């Protein structure tokens, strides 16, 4: 190619990038322009969000199928573009003192699919299960689910629209025809158009606003960073509260009202029956029952590419979406260096070929870099164990939930500004019943006692005072920390648009704004020349 041609190509690329740097007529900064001075948007006191749960009789959560017809239909990804999971439920749940589990053999797990509407060229058979939430106390109602089906479709072409029906044709009980589009093939110039990121969703009237805004952005993939249904804010008789421990301090065990999971699955079906949803556990999925069993609903209702990605657990796994490698980590599973998750993570990261998947994105529920009082430094033990590993392998972006607000960091590592550290984004603002987080740990009188910060489920204590930097000798900064670039208390969701090997547009959308309005935007720029990653490959 001659010099003139090279100049024309360079000019075209420059013009494209300049056009990308404007949304709503305003310039969008990039992380190369940072680190940015910390910004706190004042609380809009007129807005609290309608964080009231949808009632049991809301038509969006009622059962609309009959007999063994499938409901709560959901698509999720496998580890690569050539495979997806289809999940659904047949049969109504049971709740009461005398319940009997369905026989999973009652309805088959079959998906018919193909590239033409109602002309299915392939069929796949999967597995099914039933789970129960049982309590060893009189007066507390037990629950057993409908039959939950998971079927893996294989041999799919990249970036291709497929139509499918699921159910059991022998009964007969088949669903309507649905569709999904596969992810692009992995490659440095191949990316999903838009990825929606949301956390702590719940099932409130504000949730409906979040999902409405999210669907208007037409995503190709949805990541849910923990805390889906908030069924554990209810007693088994259906009585709920914003704060379970405040309203029900004398219950012998933390009850959950499992039908909220079925309501949530019905509400979400119009979106997730066509757009793949990838879920990772949050603290509201713990749901302890008899014999201290936990995470029963989470483990049963969702399909995970654990086996495909070499993981032995549903609590952590990985997958590719075009040129992005996603690592979904468990904040409520053993994360110590001697544990299975850490060993799996190291093996997974070593295998990532950044020439094929240049972008490396990590997610888990409790954030490491949130400056809100709620859950402040609660996941410090996880950070101490895992941060060095994520930094070594050049993770570009981290998404978390748990804190019910929005916050974006500058590039950070070990609490210090670092041009090679990831951008941490807390997006636990989906709209759940517990309402928004509004106070900051760096404001006078808000710094929590270190002894009160460890995670109740994981235990451990790592929350010591800072030993260097502006907060030396303190547990909290006395101003918004340098690593915090932007924070705002509001409900909403985010959209990630990876443009090429080095540039990704991140936008955050507030619920109270009109559709298409952006509350925060930044280009996250990779600089592989400045921050090279050359892991040794494992045979």
Short mmCIF file of C-alpha atoms in Angstrom, two decimals:
data_model
loop_
_atom_site.label_atom_id
_atom_site.label_comp_id
_atom_site.label_asym_id
_atom_site.label_seq_id
_atom_site.Cartn_x
_atom_site.Cartn_y
_atom_site.Cartn_z
CA UNK A 1 0.00 0.00 0.00
CA UNK A 2 1.42 3.39 -1.03
CA UNK A 3 1.98 6.38 1.27
CA UNK A 4 -1.02 8.23 -0.19
CA UNK A 5 -3.30 5.26 0.49
CA UNK A 6 -1.93 4.96 4.01
CA UNK A 7 -2.65 8.65 4.57
CA UNK A 8 -6.24 8.26 3.33
CA UNK A 9 -6.80 5.26 5.61
CA UNK A 10 -5.30 7.11 8.57
CA UNK A 11 -7.47 10.16 7.88
CA UNK A 12 -10.57 7.99 7.64
CA UNK A 13 -9.80 6.24 10.95
CA UNK A 14 -9.13 9.62 12.58
CA UNK A 15 -12.45 10.97 11.33
CA UNK A 16 -14.29 7.90 12.59
CA UNK A 17 -12.70 8.21 16.01
CA UNK A 18 -13.57 11.91 16.17
CA UNK A 19 -17.18 11.09 15.33
CA UNK A 20 -17.21 8.46 18.05
CA UNK A 21 -16.10 11.07 20.57
CA UNK A 22 -19.44 12.81 20.50
CA UNK A 23 -22.70 11.71 22.07
CA UNK A 24 -25.60 14.17 22.19
CA UNK A 25 -23.25 16.72 20.68
CA UNK A 26 -20.79 16.67 23.58
CA UNK A 27 -17.23 15.39 23.67
CA UNK A 28 -16.60 12.19 25.61
CA UNK A 29 -13.33 11.93 27.55
CA UNK A 30 -11.14 8.85 27.46
CA UNK A 31 -9.12 7.19 30.20
CA UNK A 32 -6.00 8.44 28.40
CA UNK A 33 -7.12 11.94 29.44
CA UNK A 34 -7.19 10.81 33.08
CA UNK A 35 -6.81 10.35 35.87
CA UNK A 36 -9.83 12.58 36.38
CA UNK A 37 -10.51 14.78 39.35
CA UNK A 38 -13.14 13.14 41.56
CA UNK A 39 -16.72 14.17 40.87
CA UNK A 40 -19.72 13.65 43.15
CA UNK A 41 -23.11 14.48 41.70
CA UNK A 42 -25.31 15.94 44.48
CA UNK A 43 -28.24 13.79 45.53
CA UNK A 44 -31.46 14.66 43.74
CA UNK A 45 -33.69 14.71 46.82
CA UNK A 46 -36.81 14.72 44.70
CA UNK A 47 -35.92 11.28 43.36
CA UNK A 48 -35.85 8.16 45.50
CA UNK A 49 -37.06 5.76 42.86
CA UNK A 50 -40.28 3.81 43.22
CA UNK A 51 -38.49 0.96 45.01
CA UNK A 52 -41.67 -0.93 45.85
CA UNK A 53 -41.95 -4.57 44.81
CA UNK A 54 -44.42 -5.59 42.15
CA UNK A 55 -47.33 -7.34 43.93
CA UNK A 56 -48.18 -11.00 43.44
CA UNK A 57 -51.19 -10.10 41.30
CA UNK A 58 -49.33 -7.88 38.83
CA UNK A 59 -50.04 -9.32 35.36
CA UNK A 60 -46.32 -9.20 34.52
CA UNK A 61 -45.54 -11.81 37.19
CA UNK A 62 -48.58 -14.07 36.91
CA UNK A 63 -48.45 -17.48 35.29
CA UNK A 64 -49.95 -17.27 31.80
CA UNK A 65 -49.29 -20.81 30.53
CA UNK A 66 -51.35 -23.90 31.28
CA UNK A 67 -50.49 -27.50 32.06
CA UNK A 68 -46.90 -28.39 31.18
CA UNK A 69 -46.30 -25.53 28.75
CA UNK A 70 -42.86 -23.91 29.21
CA UNK A 71 -42.47 -20.59 31.02
CA UNK A 72 -39.62 -18.46 32.36
CA UNK A 73 -37.68 -19.15 29.15
CA UNK A 74 -34.10 -17.92 29.14
CA UNK A 75 -31.03 -17.96 26.87
CA UNK A 76 -27.49 -17.97 28.25
CA UNK A 77 -24.10 -18.40 26.64
CA UNK A 78 -21.68 -21.25 26.65
CA UNK A 79 -17.94 -20.58 26.63
CA UNK A 80 -17.79 -19.72 22.90
CA UNK A 81 -20.04 -18.51 20.08
CA UNK A 82 -20.90 -21.99 18.79
CA UNK A 83 -23.02 -22.98 21.77
CA UNK A 84 -25.81 -21.58 23.97
CA UNK A 85 -28.05 -22.84 26.77
CA UNK A 86 -31.84 -22.68 26.69
CA UNK A 87 -33.56 -22.91 30.10
CA UNK A 88 -37.21 -23.00 31.13
CA UNK A 89 -39.67 -24.28 33.73
CA UNK A 90 -42.67 -26.58 33.36
CA UNK A 91 -45.28 -27.06 36.06
CA UNK A 92 -46.30 -24.72 38.86
CA UNK A 93 -44.33 -24.39 42.07
CA UNK A 94 -45.76 -25.66 45.38
CA UNK A 95 -45.54 -23.90 48.74
CA UNK A 96 -46.90 -25.01 52.11
CA UNK A 97 -46.28 -27.45 54.93
CA UNK A 98 -47.13 -30.59 52.94
CA UNK A 99 -45.51 -30.47 49.52
CA UNK A 100 -44.31 -33.16 47.17
CA UNK A 101 -41.59 -32.63 44.58
CA UNK A 102 -42.47 -33.11 40.93
CA UNK A 103 -40.94 -36.10 39.20
CA UNK A 104 -38.46 -34.53 36.73
CA UNK A 105 -39.26 -37.32 34.26
CA UNK A 106 -42.80 -35.94 33.88
CA UNK A 107 -41.72 -33.58 31.08
CA UNK A 108 -38.86 -33.93 28.63
CA UNK A 109 -36.15 -31.34 27.94
CA UNK A 110 -36.16 -30.80 24.18
CA UNK A 111 -35.28 -27.81 22.00
CA UNK A 112 -35.95 -27.68 18.28
CA UNK A 113 -34.03 -24.95 16.47
CA UNK A 114 -32.87 -23.68 13.13
CA UNK A 115 -32.10 -20.61 11.04
CA UNK A 116 -35.56 -20.36 9.46
CA UNK A 117 -38.79 -19.49 11.23
CA UNK A 118 -40.73 -22.65 12.18
CA UNK A 119 -38.45 -24.76 9.98
CA UNK A 120 -36.26 -26.38 12.60
CA UNK A 121 -33.35 -28.38 11.26
CA UNK A 122 -31.88 -29.50 14.59
CA UNK A 123 -33.00 -30.90 17.92
CA UNK A 124 -31.18 -31.06 21.26
CA UNK A 125 -32.00 -32.93 24.44
CA UNK A 126 -30.90 -31.72 27.85
CA UNK A 127 -31.43 -32.42 31.53
CA UNK A 128 -33.93 -31.33 34.13
CA UNK A 129 -34.15 -31.01 37.90
CA UNK A 130 -36.31 -29.85 40.78
CA UNK A 131 -35.08 -27.98 43.83
CA UNK A 132 -36.67 -27.31 47.21
CA UNK A 133 -36.26 -24.69 49.91
CA UNK A 134 -36.91 -26.51 53.20
CA UNK A 135 -36.90 -25.28 56.80
CA UNK A 136 -36.64 -27.34 60.02
CA UNK A 137 -39.14 -25.19 61.92
CA UNK A 138 -42.90 -25.47 62.40
CA UNK A 139 -44.97 -22.67 60.93
CA UNK A 140 -42.47 -21.90 58.18
CA UNK A 141 -43.70 -22.94 54.74
CA UNK A 142 -41.57 -25.10 52.47
CA UNK A 143 -41.25 -24.67 48.71
CA UNK A 144 -40.57 -26.91 45.75
CA UNK A 145 -40.07 -25.65 42.22
CA UNK A 146 -41.54 -26.63 38.91
CA UNK A 147 -39.36 -28.78 36.67
CA UNK A 148 -36.33 -26.77 35.56
CA UNK A 149 -34.85 -27.64 32.16
CA UNK A 150 -31.43 -26.84 30.71
CA UNK A 151 -30.54 -27.76 27.13
CA UNK A 152 -27.27 -26.96 25.41
CA UNK A 153 -27.35 -26.21 21.69
CA UNK A 154 -24.08 -26.84 19.85
CA UNK A 155 -22.62 -26.40 16.37
CA UNK A 156 -23.98 -22.86 15.98
CA UNK A 157 -22.63 -20.33 13.51
CA UNK A 158 -21.32 -16.97 14.78
CA UNK A 159 -23.43 -13.81 14.71
CA UNK A 160 -26.40 -15.74 13.36
CA UNK A 161 -30.11 -15.54 14.13
CA UNK A 162 -31.68 -18.81 15.31
CA UNK A 163 -35.32 -19.63 15.97
CA UNK A 164 -36.29 -22.18 18.60
CA UNK A 165 -39.09 -23.91 20.47
CA UNK A 166 -38.63 -25.64 23.79
CA UNK A 167 -40.65 -28.15 25.78
CA UNK A 168 -41.83 -31.72 25.31
CA UNK A 169 -43.56 -32.51 21.98
CA UNK A 170 -44.78 -35.88 23.27
CA UNK A 171 -47.18 -34.39 25.83
CA UNK A 172 -47.57 -32.16 23.73
CA UNK A 173 -46.33 -29.03 25.48
CA UNK A 174 -44.13 -26.76 23.38
CA UNK A 175 -43.46 -23.05 23.70
CA UNK A 176 -44.11 -20.38 21.14
CA UNK A 177 -41.30 -19.74 18.68
CA UNK A 178 -38.54 -17.56 20.12
CA UNK A 179 -35.23 -16.41 18.69
CA UNK A 180 -31.71 -15.40 19.68
CA UNK A 181 -28.55 -14.26 17.93
CA UNK A 182 -25.22 -15.95 18.63
CA UNK A 183 -22.14 -13.99 19.64
CA UNK A 184 -19.57 -13.01 17.02
CA UNK A 185 -16.62 -15.34 16.59
CA UNK A 186 -13.66 -14.50 18.79
CA UNK A 187 -11.26 -12.14 17.09
CA UNK A 188 -9.63 -8.72 17.57
CA UNK A 189 -12.10 -7.00 15.23
CA UNK A 190 -15.23 -8.87 16.24
CA UNK A 191 -17.48 -7.62 19.07
CA UNK A 192 -21.09 -7.63 20.24
CA UNK A 193 -22.67 -4.29 19.38
CA UNK A 194 -23.94 -3.48 22.89
CA UNK A 195 -23.56 -5.27 26.21
CA UNK A 196 -25.90 -4.23 29.01
CA UNK A 197 -24.54 -4.37 32.56
CA UNK A 198 -26.87 -4.29 35.55
CA UNK A 199 -26.67 -5.30 39.19
CA UNK A 200 -28.98 -5.74 42.19
CA UNK A 201 -32.03 -5.75 39.98
CA UNK A 202 -34.88 -6.93 42.17
CA UNK A 203 -38.50 -6.81 41.06
CA UNK A 204 -39.77 -3.34 41.88
CA UNK A 205 -41.51 -0.66 39.89
CA UNK A 206 -38.07 0.87 39.52
CA UNK A 207 -36.84 -2.43 38.11
CA UNK A 208 -39.44 -2.10 35.38
CA UNK A 209 -38.00 1.31 34.52
CA UNK A 210 -34.46 -0.10 34.45
CA UNK A 211 -35.43 -2.95 32.14
CA UNK A 212 -37.46 -0.61 29.95
CA UNK A 213 -34.48 1.71 29.51
CA UNK A 214 -32.16 -1.26 29.01
CA UNK A 215 -34.33 -2.80 26.29
CA UNK A 216 -34.51 0.54 24.50
CA UNK A 217 -30.73 0.30 24.08
CA UNK A 218 -31.19 -2.98 22.17
CA UNK A 219 -28.38 -5.00 23.81
CA UNK A 220 -26.90 -8.20 22.37
CA UNK A 221 -25.96 -9.54 25.80
CA UNK A 222 -26.91 -8.80 29.42
CA UNK A 223 -24.62 -9.27 32.43
CA UNK A 224 -26.36 -9.42 35.81
CA UNK A 225 -23.77 -8.84 38.53
CA UNK A 226 -25.58 -10.61 41.35
CA UNK A 227 -28.79 -10.15 43.37
CA UNK A 228 -31.67 -10.98 41.05
CA UNK A 229 -35.01 -11.59 42.78
CA UNK A 230 -34.50 -10.49 46.43
CA UNK A 231 -36.73 -13.37 47.51
CA UNK A 232 -34.91 -13.29 50.84
CA UNK A 233 -36.55 -9.99 51.83
CA UNK A 234 -39.74 -11.99 52.46
CA UNK A 235 -41.05 -14.42 55.01
CA UNK A 236 -42.46 -17.67 53.59
CA UNK A 237 -45.99 -16.31 54.09
CA UNK A 238 -45.27 -13.59 51.53
CA UNK A 239 -44.75 -10.71 53.99
CA UNK A 240 -41.86 -8.54 52.84
CA UNK A 241 -39.76 -5.63 54.11
CA UNK A 242 -37.04 -3.28 52.89
CA UNK A 243 -34.80 -4.49 55.72
CA UNK A 244 -35.29 -8.12 56.70
CA UNK A 245 -33.24 -8.05 59.90
CA UNK A 246 -35.00 -4.85 61.02
CA UNK A 247 -38.52 -6.11 60.38
CA UNK A 248 -38.09 -9.76 61.35
CA UNK A 249 -35.41 -9.92 64.08
CA UNK A 250 -36.89 -12.95 65.83
CA UNK A 251 -37.19 -15.46 62.98
CA UNK A 252 -35.28 -18.69 63.80
CA UNK A 253 -33.74 -18.74 60.30
CA UNK A 254 -33.54 -16.22 57.48
CA UNK A 255 -36.62 -17.19 55.49
CA UNK A 256 -37.15 -16.60 51.78
CA UNK A 257 -40.32 -16.45 49.70
CA UNK A 258 -39.26 -18.53 46.71
CA UNK A 259 -42.27 -17.66 44.49
CA UNK A 260 -40.54 -14.28 43.98
CA UNK A 261 -38.03 -16.22 41.84
CA UNK A 262 -40.86 -17.44 39.63
CA UNK A 263 -42.30 -13.94 39.41
CA UNK A 264 -38.88 -12.62 38.44
CA UNK A 265 -38.44 -15.28 35.76
CA UNK A 266 -41.81 -14.43 34.23
CA UNK A 267 -41.13 -10.71 34.25
CA UNK A 268 -37.73 -11.15 32.61
CA UNK A 269 -38.80 -13.60 29.89
CA UNK A 270 -39.61 -10.99 27.18
CA UNK A 271 -35.98 -9.85 27.37
CA UNK A 272 -33.97 -12.96 28.23
CA UNK A 273 -35.80 -15.38 25.92
CA UNK A 274 -34.03 -13.58 23.06
CA UNK A 275 -31.03 -11.80 24.62
CA UNK A 276 -28.54 -14.02 26.49
CA UNK A 277 -28.31 -13.34 30.22
CA UNK A 278 -25.11 -14.17 32.14
CA UNK A 279 -25.51 -14.23 35.92
CA UNK A 280 -23.07 -14.39 38.84
CA UNK A 281 -24.11 -14.88 42.43
CA UNK A 282 -24.72 -12.12 44.96
CA UNK A 283 -25.35 -12.19 48.68
CA UNK A 284 -29.13 -12.27 48.19
CA UNK A 285 -28.73 -15.61 46.43
CA UNK A 286 -27.30 -17.27 49.58
CA UNK A 287 -30.72 -18.26 50.96
CA UNK A 288 -29.76 -20.63 53.77
CA UNK A 289 -32.09 -23.58 54.46
CA UNK A 290 -31.92 -26.97 56.22
CA UNK A 291 -28.46 -28.35 57.00
CA UNK A 292 -27.07 -24.90 56.17
CA UNK A 293 -27.53 -25.55 52.46
CA UNK A 294 -27.20 -22.37 50.39
CA UNK A 295 -27.63 -21.04 46.83
CA UNK A 296 -30.26 -23.66 45.91
CA UNK A 297 -32.32 -21.38 43.63
CA UNK A 298 -29.26 -19.83 42.00
CA UNK A 299 -27.67 -23.21 41.28
CA UNK A 300 -30.85 -24.75 39.90
CA UNK A 301 -32.43 -21.95 37.88
CA UNK A 302 -29.46 -20.71 35.86
CA UNK A 303 -27.29 -22.51 33.32
CA UNK A 304 -23.58 -21.77 33.54
CA UNK A 305 -20.68 -22.61 31.18
CA UNK A 306 -18.71 -23.90 34.14
CA UNK A 307 -17.69 -27.25 32.66
CA UNK A 308 -17.00 -25.69 29.24
CA UNK A 309 -14.63 -23.16 30.83
CA UNK A 310 -12.84 -25.68 33.03
CA UNK A 311 -14.51 -24.64 36.28
CA UNK A 312 -15.79 -27.16 38.80
CA UNK A 313 -18.23 -24.64 40.29
CA UNK A 314 -21.30 -22.63 39.34
CA UNK A 315 -19.88 -19.75 41.38
CA UNK A 316 -17.13 -18.86 38.88
CA UNK A 317 -16.66 -19.43 35.16
CA UNK A 318 -15.56 -17.65 31.97
CA UNK A 319 -16.74 -17.18 28.40
CA UNK A 320 -15.90 -15.32 25.21
CA UNK A 321 -18.10 -12.80 23.42
CA UNK A 322 -16.28 -11.85 20.25
CA UNK A 323 -12.95 -10.30 21.16
CA UNK A 324 -13.81 -10.05 24.86
CA UNK A 325 -12.95 -12.66 27.47
CA UNK A 326 -15.23 -12.42 30.49
CA UNK A 327 -14.19 -13.83 33.85
CA UNK A 328 -17.13 -14.21 36.24
CA UNK A 329 -15.81 -14.61 39.78
CA UNK A 330 -17.46 -15.72 42.99
CA UNK A 331 -17.38 -13.24 45.86
CA UNK A 332 -19.13 -15.87 48.00
CA UNK A 333 -16.89 -18.83 47.23
CA UNK A 334 -13.40 -19.53 48.55
CA UNK A 335 -11.10 -16.98 46.90
CA UNK A 336 -7.91 -17.70 48.88
CA UNK A 337 -4.72 -18.37 46.95
CA UNK A 338 -4.78 -21.99 48.12
CA UNK A 339 -8.38 -22.53 46.94
CA UNK A 340 -9.92 -24.01 43.81
CA UNK A 341 -11.26 -20.69 42.49
CA UNK A 342 -7.86 -19.01 42.58
CA UNK A 343 -6.16 -21.96 40.87
CA UNK A 344 -8.88 -22.05 38.21
CA UNK A 345 -8.62 -18.28 37.66
CA UNK A 346 -4.85 -18.41 37.18
CA UNK A 347 -5.18 -21.27 34.70
CA UNK A 348 -7.94 -19.45 32.84
CA UNK A 349 -6.01 -16.17 32.61
CA UNK A 350 -2.85 -17.87 31.40
CA UNK A 351 -4.79 -19.35 28.49
CA UNK A 352 -6.20 -16.01 27.29
CA UNK A 353 -4.68 -15.06 23.96
CA UNK A 354 -4.85 -11.27 23.80
CA UNK A 355 -4.26 -11.40 20.04
CA UNK A 356 -7.62 -13.19 19.73
CA UNK A 357 -9.53 -11.64 22.68
CA UNK A 358 -7.76 -8.34 23.35
CA UNK A 359 -10.26 -7.28 26.02
CA UNK A 360 -10.30 -8.90 29.44
CA UNK A 361 -13.27 -8.07 31.68
CA UNK A 362 -13.80 -9.38 35.21
CA UNK A 363 -16.99 -9.29 37.27
CA UNK A 364 -18.09 -10.28 40.76
CA UNK A 365 -20.68 -8.96 43.20
CA UNK A 366 -19.02 -7.07 46.14
CA UNK A 367 -16.80 -4.20 44.94
CA UNK A 368 -13.21 -3.52 45.98
CA UNK A 369 -13.27 0.18 45.11
CA UNK A 370 -16.52 1.68 46.33
CA UNK A 371 -16.51 4.83 48.46
CA UNK A 372 -20.07 4.52 49.75
CA UNK A 373 -20.69 3.75 53.41
CA UNK A 374 -22.75 0.71 52.45
CA UNK A 375 -20.46 -2.35 52.28
CA UNK A 376 -17.37 -0.16 52.53
CA UNK A 377 -14.26 -2.37 52.12
CA UNK A 378 -16.38 -5.43 52.84
CA UNK A 379 -14.58 -7.46 50.16
CA UNK A 380 -11.10 -6.41 51.27
CA UNK A 381 -9.99 -10.01 51.90
CA UNK A 382 -10.91 -10.94 48.34
CA UNK A 383 -8.96 -7.95 47.03
CA UNK A 384 -5.89 -8.89 49.05
CA UNK A 385 -5.95 -12.41 47.63
CA UNK A 386 -6.81 -11.73 43.99
CA UNK A 387 -5.90 -8.21 42.93
CA UNK A 388 -2.28 -8.98 42.08
CA UNK A 389 -3.36 -11.78 39.76
CA UNK A 390 -5.87 -9.62 37.87
CA UNK A 391 -3.29 -6.84 37.56
CA UNK A 392 -0.58 -9.23 36.33
CA UNK A 393 -2.75 -10.43 33.46
CA UNK A 394 -3.95 -6.97 32.52
CA UNK A 395 -7.67 -6.98 33.30
CA UNK A 396 -9.12 -3.92 31.56
CA UNK A 397 -12.48 -3.40 33.31
CA UNK A 398 -14.07 -4.70 36.50
CA UNK A 399 -17.84 -4.63 37.05
CA UNK A 400 -19.41 -5.02 40.52
CA UNK A 401 -22.77 -4.60 42.18
CA UNK A 402 -23.78 -4.84 45.87
CA UNK A 403 -23.69 -1.08 46.53
CA UNK A 404 -26.95 0.45 45.33
CA UNK A 405 -25.46 3.40 43.52
CA UNK A 406 -23.20 4.15 40.56
CA UNK A 407 -19.46 4.76 40.76
CA UNK A 408 -16.66 4.73 38.19
CA UNK A 409 -13.01 4.69 39.19
CA UNK A 410 -9.89 5.98 37.58
CA UNK A 411 -7.44 3.24 36.64
CA UNK A 412 -6.37 1.91 40.02
CA UNK A 413 -4.25 -0.79 41.64
CA UNK A 414 -3.78 -1.31 45.39
CA UNK A 415 -5.63 1.99 46.07
CA UNK A 416 -3.09 3.94 43.99
CA UNK A 417 -3.64 5.57 40.63
CA UNK A 418 -2.01 3.33 38.05
CA UNK A 419 -2.25 3.72 34.24
CA UNK A 420 -2.14 -0.08 33.87
CA UNK A 421 -4.76 -0.87 36.50
CA UNK A 422 -8.35 -1.70 35.55
CA UNK A 423 -11.27 0.70 35.61
CA UNK A 424 -13.62 -0.45 38.39
CA UNK A 425 -17.32 0.24 37.86
CA UNK A 426 -19.92 -0.30 40.57
CA UNK A 427 -23.35 -0.66 39.02
CA UNK A 428 -25.52 -2.08 41.80
CA UNK A 429 -28.28 0.37 40.90
CA UNK A 430 -30.79 -1.89 39.17
CA UNK A 431 -33.71 -0.81 41.35
CA UNK A 432 -34.22 -3.27 44.19
CA UNK A 433 -36.43 -2.82 47.25
CA UNK A 434 -33.56 -1.89 49.61
CA UNK A 435 -33.38 1.52 47.91
CA UNK A 436 -30.32 3.58 47.00
CA UNK A 437 -27.03 4.05 48.82
CA UNK A 438 -26.58 7.78 49.42
CA UNK A 439 -23.85 8.34 52.06
CA UNK A 440 -20.12 8.29 51.45
CA UNK A 441 -17.49 6.89 53.81
CA UNK A 442 -15.26 9.95 53.35
CA UNK A 443 -17.90 12.37 54.63
CA UNK A 444 -17.64 13.51 58.27
CA UNK A 445 -19.07 10.97 60.69
CA UNK A 446 -19.70 8.30 58.06
CA UNK A 447 -16.53 6.22 58.31
CA UNK A 448 -17.53 2.79 59.66
CA UNK A 449 -15.65 0.93 62.36
CA UNK A 450 -13.22 -1.52 60.70
CA UNK A 451 -14.49 -4.37 62.90
CA UNK A 452 -17.98 -3.98 61.39
CA UNK A 453 -16.93 -4.26 57.75
CA UNK A 454 -16.07 -7.95 57.11
CA UNK A 455 -18.51 -9.86 54.96
CA UNK A 456 -20.88 -11.83 57.20
CA UNK A 457 -20.94 -14.88 54.93
CA UNK A 458 -17.26 -15.14 53.99
CA UNK A 459 -15.83 -13.93 57.31
CA UNK A 460 -12.17 -13.01 57.71
CA UNK A 461 -10.75 -9.61 58.55
CA UNK A 462 -8.49 -7.63 56.24
CA UNK A 463 -9.80 -4.09 56.78
CA UNK A 464 -6.76 -2.44 58.30
CA UNK A 465 -5.94 1.27 58.12
CA UNK A 466 -4.12 2.57 55.06
CA UNK A 467 -0.33 2.52 55.44
CA UNK A 468 0.54 4.95 52.65
CA UNK A 469 -0.91 7.79 50.60
CA UNK A 470 -3.24 10.64 51.62
CA UNK A 471 -5.22 8.38 53.99
CA UNK A 472 -2.20 7.02 55.90
CA UNK A 473 -3.22 5.78 59.34
CA UNK A 474 -6.94 6.04 58.57
CA UNK A 475 -9.62 3.57 57.55
CA UNK A 476 -11.37 6.12 55.31
CA UNK A 477 -10.23 9.09 53.29
CA UNK A 478 -11.36 12.52 54.50
CA UNK A 479 -12.38 13.50 50.97
CA UNK A 480 -13.48 11.69 47.84
CA UNK A 481 -10.52 9.42 47.08
CA UNK A 482 -8.32 10.10 44.07
CA UNK A 483 -9.21 6.72 42.60
CA UNK A 484 -12.92 7.63 42.53
CA UNK A 485 -13.62 9.47 39.26
CA UNK A 486 -17.41 9.79 39.32
CA UNK A 487 -20.17 8.79 41.73
CA UNK A 488 -23.90 9.35 41.83
CA UNK A 489 -26.84 7.90 43.76
CA UNK A 490 -29.47 6.89 41.26
CA UNK A 491 -30.99 3.78 39.72
CA UNK A 492 -29.99 2.78 36.19
CA UNK A 493 -27.92 0.48 34.00
CA UNK A 494 -24.81 0.62 31.83
CA UNK A 495 -23.94 -0.16 28.21
CA UNK A 496 -20.51 -1.33 27.04
CA UNK A 497 -19.72 -0.91 23.35
CA UNK A 498 -16.30 -2.25 22.35
CA UNK A 499 -15.28 -0.48 19.16
CA UNK A 500 -11.94 -2.12 18.36
CA UNK A 501 -8.85 -3.65 20.03
CA UNK A 502 -8.15 -0.52 22.06
CA UNK A 503 -11.31 1.56 22.50
CA UNK A 504 -14.55 0.78 24.32
CA UNK A 505 -17.35 3.24 25.00
CA UNK A 506 -18.95 2.99 28.44
CA UNK A 507 -22.22 4.83 29.09
CA UNK A 508 -24.38 4.89 32.20
CA UNK A 509 -28.12 5.58 31.91
CA UNK A 510 -30.19 6.96 34.81
CA UNK A 511 -33.77 5.79 35.16
CA UNK A 512 -35.15 9.29 35.74
CA UNK A 513 -33.76 10.55 32.44
CA UNK A 514 -35.52 10.27 29.11
CA UNK A 515 -34.70 7.33 26.88
CA UNK A 516 -31.38 7.84 25.08
CA UNK A 517 -30.00 10.29 27.64
CA UNK A 518 -26.59 9.44 29.11
CA UNK A 519 -25.65 10.20 32.70
CA UNK A 520 -21.96 9.32 32.46
CA UNK A 521 -19.75 8.40 29.52
CA UNK A 522 -16.09 7.60 28.98
CA UNK A 523 -13.93 5.85 26.43
CA UNK A 524 -11.95 3.13 28.16
CA UNK A 525 -8.71 2.86 26.22
CA UNK A 526 -6.33 -0.07 26.31
CA UNK A 527 -2.65 0.74 25.92
CA UNK A 528 -0.95 -2.61 25.25
CA UNK A 529 2.33 -0.93 24.33
CA UNK A 530 2.43 0.85 27.67
CA UNK A 531 1.03 -2.07 29.67
CA UNK A 532 2.18 -5.25 27.92
CA UNK A 533 0.81 -8.62 28.99
CA UNK A 534 2.84 -11.64 27.96
CA UNK A 535 1.74 -14.62 30.05
CA UNK A 536 3.50 -17.95 29.69
CA UNK A 537 1.23 -20.37 27.90
CA UNK A 538 0.29 -23.65 29.58
CA UNK A 539 0.40 -26.78 27.43
#
